[in-house]
CSV table of C-alpha atoms in Angstrom, one decimal:
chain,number,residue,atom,x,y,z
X,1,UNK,CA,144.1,119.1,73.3
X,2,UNK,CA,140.6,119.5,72.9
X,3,UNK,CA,139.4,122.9,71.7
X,4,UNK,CA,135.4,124.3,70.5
X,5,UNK,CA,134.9,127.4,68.3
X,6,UNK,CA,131.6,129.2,67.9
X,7,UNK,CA,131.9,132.2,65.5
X,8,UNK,CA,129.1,134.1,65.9
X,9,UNK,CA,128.5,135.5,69.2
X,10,UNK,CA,125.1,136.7,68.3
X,11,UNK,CA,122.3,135.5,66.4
X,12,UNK,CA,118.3,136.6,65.8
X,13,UNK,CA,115.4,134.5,64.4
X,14,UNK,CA,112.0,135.4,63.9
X,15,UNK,CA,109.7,133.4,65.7
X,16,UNK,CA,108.4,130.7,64.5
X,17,UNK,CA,111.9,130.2,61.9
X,18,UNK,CA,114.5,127.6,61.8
X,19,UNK,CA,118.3,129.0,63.4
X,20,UNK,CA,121.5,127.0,63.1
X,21,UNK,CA,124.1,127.8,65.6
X,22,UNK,CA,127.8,126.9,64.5
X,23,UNK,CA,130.3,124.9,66.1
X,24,UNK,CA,133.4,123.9,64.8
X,25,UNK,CA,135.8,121.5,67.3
X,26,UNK,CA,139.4,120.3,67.4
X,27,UNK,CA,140.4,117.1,69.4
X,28,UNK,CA,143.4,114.4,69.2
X,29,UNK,CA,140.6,111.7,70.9
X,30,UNK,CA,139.7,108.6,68.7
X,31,UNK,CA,135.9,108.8,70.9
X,32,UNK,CA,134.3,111.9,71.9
X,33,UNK,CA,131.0,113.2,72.6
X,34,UNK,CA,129.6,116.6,71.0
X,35,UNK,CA,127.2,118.8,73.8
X,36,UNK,CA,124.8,121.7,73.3
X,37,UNK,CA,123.9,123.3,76.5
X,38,UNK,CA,121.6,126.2,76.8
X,39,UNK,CA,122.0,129.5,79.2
X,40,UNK,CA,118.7,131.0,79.8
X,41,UNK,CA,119.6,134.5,82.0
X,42,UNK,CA,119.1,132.9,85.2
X,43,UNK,CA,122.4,131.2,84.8
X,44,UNK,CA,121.0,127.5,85.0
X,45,UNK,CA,122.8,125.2,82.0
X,46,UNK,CA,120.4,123.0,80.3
X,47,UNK,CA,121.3,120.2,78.4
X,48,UNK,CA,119.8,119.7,74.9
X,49,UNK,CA,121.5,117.4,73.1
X,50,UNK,CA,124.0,115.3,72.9
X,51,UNK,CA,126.4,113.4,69.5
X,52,UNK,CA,128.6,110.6,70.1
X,53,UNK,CA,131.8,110.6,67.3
X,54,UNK,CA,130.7,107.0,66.2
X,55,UNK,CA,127.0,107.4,65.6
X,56,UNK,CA,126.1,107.3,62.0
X,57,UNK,CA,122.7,109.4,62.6
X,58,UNK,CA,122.5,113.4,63.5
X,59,UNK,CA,121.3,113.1,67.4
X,60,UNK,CA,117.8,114.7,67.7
X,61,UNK,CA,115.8,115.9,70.8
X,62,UNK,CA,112.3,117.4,69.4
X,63,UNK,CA,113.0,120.8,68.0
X,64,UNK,CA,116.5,120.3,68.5
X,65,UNK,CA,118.8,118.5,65.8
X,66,UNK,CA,122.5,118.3,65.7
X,67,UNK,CA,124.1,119.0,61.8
X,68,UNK,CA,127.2,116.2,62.7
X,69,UNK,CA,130.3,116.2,59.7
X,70,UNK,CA,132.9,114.6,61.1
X,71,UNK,CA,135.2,115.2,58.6
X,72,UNK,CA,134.8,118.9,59.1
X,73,UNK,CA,134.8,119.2,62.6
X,74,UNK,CA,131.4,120.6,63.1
X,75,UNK,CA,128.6,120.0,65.2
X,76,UNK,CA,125.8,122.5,64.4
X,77,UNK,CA,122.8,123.1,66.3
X,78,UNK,CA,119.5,123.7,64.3
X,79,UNK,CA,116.3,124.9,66.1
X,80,UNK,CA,113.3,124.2,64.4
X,81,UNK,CA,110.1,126.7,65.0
X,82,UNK,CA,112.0,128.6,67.4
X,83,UNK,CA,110.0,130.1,70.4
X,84,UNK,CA,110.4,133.6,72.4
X,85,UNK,CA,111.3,131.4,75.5
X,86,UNK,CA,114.4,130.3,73.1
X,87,UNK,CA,115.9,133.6,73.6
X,88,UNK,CA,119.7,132.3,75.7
X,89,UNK,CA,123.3,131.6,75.3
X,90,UNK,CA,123.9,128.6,73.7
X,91,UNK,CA,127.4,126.5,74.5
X,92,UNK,CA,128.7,123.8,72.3
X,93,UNK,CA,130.9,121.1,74.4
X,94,UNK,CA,133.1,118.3,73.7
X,95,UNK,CA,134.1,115.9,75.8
X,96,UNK,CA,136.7,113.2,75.9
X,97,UNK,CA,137.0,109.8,77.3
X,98,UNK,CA,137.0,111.4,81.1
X,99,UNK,CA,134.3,113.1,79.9
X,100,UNK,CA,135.9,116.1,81.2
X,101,UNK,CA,133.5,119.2,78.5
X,102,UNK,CA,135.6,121.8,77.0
X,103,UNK,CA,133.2,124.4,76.3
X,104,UNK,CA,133.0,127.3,73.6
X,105,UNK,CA,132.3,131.2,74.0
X,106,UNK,CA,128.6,130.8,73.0
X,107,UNK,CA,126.5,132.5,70.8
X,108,UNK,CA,123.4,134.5,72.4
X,109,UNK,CA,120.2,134.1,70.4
X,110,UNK,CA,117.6,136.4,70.5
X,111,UNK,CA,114.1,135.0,69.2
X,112,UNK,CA,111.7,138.0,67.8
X,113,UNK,CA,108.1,138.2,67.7
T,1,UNK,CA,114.6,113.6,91.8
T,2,UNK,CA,116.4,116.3,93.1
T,3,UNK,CA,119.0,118.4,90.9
T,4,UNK,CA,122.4,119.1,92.1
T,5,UNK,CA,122.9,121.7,95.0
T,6,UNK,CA,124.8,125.0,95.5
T,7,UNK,CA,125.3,127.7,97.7
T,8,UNK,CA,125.7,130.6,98.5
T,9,UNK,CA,124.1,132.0,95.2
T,10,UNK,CA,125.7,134.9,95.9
T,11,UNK,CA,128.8,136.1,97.7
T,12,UNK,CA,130.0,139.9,97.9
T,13,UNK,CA,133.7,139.8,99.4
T,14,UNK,CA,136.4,142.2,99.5
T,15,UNK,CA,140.0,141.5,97.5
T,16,UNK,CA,142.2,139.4,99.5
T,17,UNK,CA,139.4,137.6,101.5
T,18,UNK,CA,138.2,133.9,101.3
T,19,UNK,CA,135.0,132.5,100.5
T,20,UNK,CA,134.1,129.3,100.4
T,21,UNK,CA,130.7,127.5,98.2
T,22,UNK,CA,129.5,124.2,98.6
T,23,UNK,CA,128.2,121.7,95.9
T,24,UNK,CA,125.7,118.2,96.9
T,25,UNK,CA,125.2,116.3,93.2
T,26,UNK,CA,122.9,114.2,92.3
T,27,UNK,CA,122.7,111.0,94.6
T,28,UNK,CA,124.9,108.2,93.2
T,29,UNK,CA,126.7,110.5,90.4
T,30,UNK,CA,130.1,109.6,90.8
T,31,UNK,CA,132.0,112.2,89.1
T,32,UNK,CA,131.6,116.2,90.1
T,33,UNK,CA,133.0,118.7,88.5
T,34,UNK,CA,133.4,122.4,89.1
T,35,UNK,CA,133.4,124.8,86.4
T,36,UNK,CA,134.5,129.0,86.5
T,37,UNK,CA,132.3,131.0,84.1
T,38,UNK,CA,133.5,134.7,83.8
T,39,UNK,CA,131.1,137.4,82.4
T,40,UNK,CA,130.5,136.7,78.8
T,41,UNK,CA,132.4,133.1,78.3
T,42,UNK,CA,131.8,129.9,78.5
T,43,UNK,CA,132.3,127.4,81.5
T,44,UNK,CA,136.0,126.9,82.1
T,45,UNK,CA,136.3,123.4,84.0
T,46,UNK,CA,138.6,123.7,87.3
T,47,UNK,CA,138.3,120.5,88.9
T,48,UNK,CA,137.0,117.2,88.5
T,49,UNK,CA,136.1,114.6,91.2
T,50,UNK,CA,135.3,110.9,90.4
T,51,UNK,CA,134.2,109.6,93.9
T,52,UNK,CA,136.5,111.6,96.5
T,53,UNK,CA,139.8,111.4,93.7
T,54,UNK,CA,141.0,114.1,91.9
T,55,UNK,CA,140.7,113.7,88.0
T,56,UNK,CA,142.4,116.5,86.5
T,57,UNK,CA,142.7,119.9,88.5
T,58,UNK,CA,144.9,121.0,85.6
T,59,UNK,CA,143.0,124.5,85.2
T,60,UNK,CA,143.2,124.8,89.5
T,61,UNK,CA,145.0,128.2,90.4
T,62,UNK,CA,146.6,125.9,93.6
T,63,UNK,CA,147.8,128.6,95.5
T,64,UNK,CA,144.6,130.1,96.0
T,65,UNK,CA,141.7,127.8,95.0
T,66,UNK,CA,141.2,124.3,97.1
T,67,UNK,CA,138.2,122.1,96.8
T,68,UNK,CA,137.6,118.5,98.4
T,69,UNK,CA,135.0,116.0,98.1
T,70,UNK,CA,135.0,114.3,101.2
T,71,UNK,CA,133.6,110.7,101.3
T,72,UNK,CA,132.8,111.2,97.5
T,73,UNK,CA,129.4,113.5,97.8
T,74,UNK,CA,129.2,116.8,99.0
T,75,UNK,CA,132.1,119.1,97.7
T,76,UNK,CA,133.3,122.4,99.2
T,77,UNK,CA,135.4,124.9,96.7
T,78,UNK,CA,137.5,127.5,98.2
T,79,UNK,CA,139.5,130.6,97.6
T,80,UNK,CA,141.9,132.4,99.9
T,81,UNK,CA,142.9,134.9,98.4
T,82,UNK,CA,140.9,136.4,96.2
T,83,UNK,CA,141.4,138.1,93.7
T,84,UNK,CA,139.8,141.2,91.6
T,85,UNK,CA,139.9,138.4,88.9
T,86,UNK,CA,137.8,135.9,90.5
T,87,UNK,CA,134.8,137.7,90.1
T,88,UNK,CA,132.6,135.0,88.3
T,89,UNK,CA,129.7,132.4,88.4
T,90,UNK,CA,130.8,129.1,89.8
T,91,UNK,CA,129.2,126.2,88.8
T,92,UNK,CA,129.0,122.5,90.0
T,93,UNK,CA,127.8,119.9,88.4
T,94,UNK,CA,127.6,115.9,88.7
T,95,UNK,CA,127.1,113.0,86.0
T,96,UNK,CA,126.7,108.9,86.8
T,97,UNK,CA,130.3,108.4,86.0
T,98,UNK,CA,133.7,108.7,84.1
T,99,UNK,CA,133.0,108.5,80.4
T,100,UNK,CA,131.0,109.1,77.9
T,101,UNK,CA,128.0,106.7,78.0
T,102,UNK,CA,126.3,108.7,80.1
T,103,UNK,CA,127.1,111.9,78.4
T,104,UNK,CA,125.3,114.4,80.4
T,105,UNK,CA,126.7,116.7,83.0
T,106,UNK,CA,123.5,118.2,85.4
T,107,UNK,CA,124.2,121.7,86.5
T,108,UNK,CA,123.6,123.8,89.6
T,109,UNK,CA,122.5,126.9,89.3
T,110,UNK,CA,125.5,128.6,90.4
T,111,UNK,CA,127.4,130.8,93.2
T,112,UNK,CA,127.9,134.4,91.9
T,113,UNK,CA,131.3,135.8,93.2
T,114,UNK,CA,131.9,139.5,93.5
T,115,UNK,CA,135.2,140.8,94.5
T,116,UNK,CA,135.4,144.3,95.3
């Protein structure tokens, strides 16, 4: 069974500062596929990045970068120079071979001037 | 290219009525999926389509949610009853195929239920 935990529900940042959002997952697959999706207010989810279990390298998309330790279990999300427009819910997903995403409770961020 | 396709965004319905919300994905995506968000958690999948076959509607409360994906595009998710508990954002969304080459899922922006 495939489970995702995110701890903190909320988080702020100062603008302009680096935030890591936690994610700790559970999963009897040998292959999976780590997901960070963001949830600005008007409800659209927005895909930011994505980790396969087998690649070697933290994924990165820009300001986004995934902290990957497989042998923990966690997939972290670090924003670099975070923005006002950053303020949302973030979700961490994993998904299986069906690719079938299991996703967590999120953790709202709240960037401040 | 054009992103995947709900409606209604937003229903108002009275306990023990049925609505029904419609989903078109992303031309070609194979697989569709439709996911229950409640107020203040994260997506909870219900069903998942690859083509017009049933994946895994393990989550699907089947005796009063339905949903079909006729011909393997447009899909149509239904609930008759419903139920105080219902009362959530329902969200479709498509990706190229089964697996996880592709990775990404595209979402729609949603159909919020209110039941009353």
């Amino acid at each position: 069974a495939q489970k995702i935990t995110q701890t903190q529900p909320g988080m702020f940042v100062q603008e302009k500062e680096a935030v890591t959002l936690d994610c700790t997952y559970d999963t009897s697959d040998q292959s999976y596929g780590l997901f960070w999706y963001k949830q600005p207010s008007s409800g659209e989810m927005i895909f930011l990045i994505y980790q396969g279990s087998y690649d070697e390298q933290n994924a990165t998309e820009g300001r986004y970068s995934l902290n990957f330790q497989k042998a923990r279990k966690s997939a972290n999300l670090v924003i670099s120079a975070s923005q006002l427009g950053d303020s949302a819910m973030y979700f961490c997903a994993n998904g299986g071979a069906t690719n079938k995403l299991i996703f967590g409770t999120g953790t709202l961020l709240a960037v401040q001037p | 290219e054009a992103g995947v396709a709900q409606s209604p965004r937003y229903k108002i319905i009275e306990k023990r009525q049925s609505v029904a919300f419609w989903c078109n994905p992303i031309s070609g995506h194979a697989t569709l999926y439709w996911y229950q968000q409640i107020l203040g958690q994260g997506p909870k999948l219900l069903i998942q389509f690859q083509n017009n076959g049933v994946v895994d509607d393990s989550q699907l409360p089947k005796d009063r949610f339905s949903a079909e994906r006729l011909k393997g595009v447009d899909s149509t998710l239904k609930i008759q009853p419903a139920k105080l508990e219902d009362s959530a954002v329902y969200l479709c969304a498509s990706s190229l195929s089964v697996g996880l080459a592709t990775g990404e899922l595209f979402f729609g922006e949603g159909s919020r239920l209110t039941v009353l």
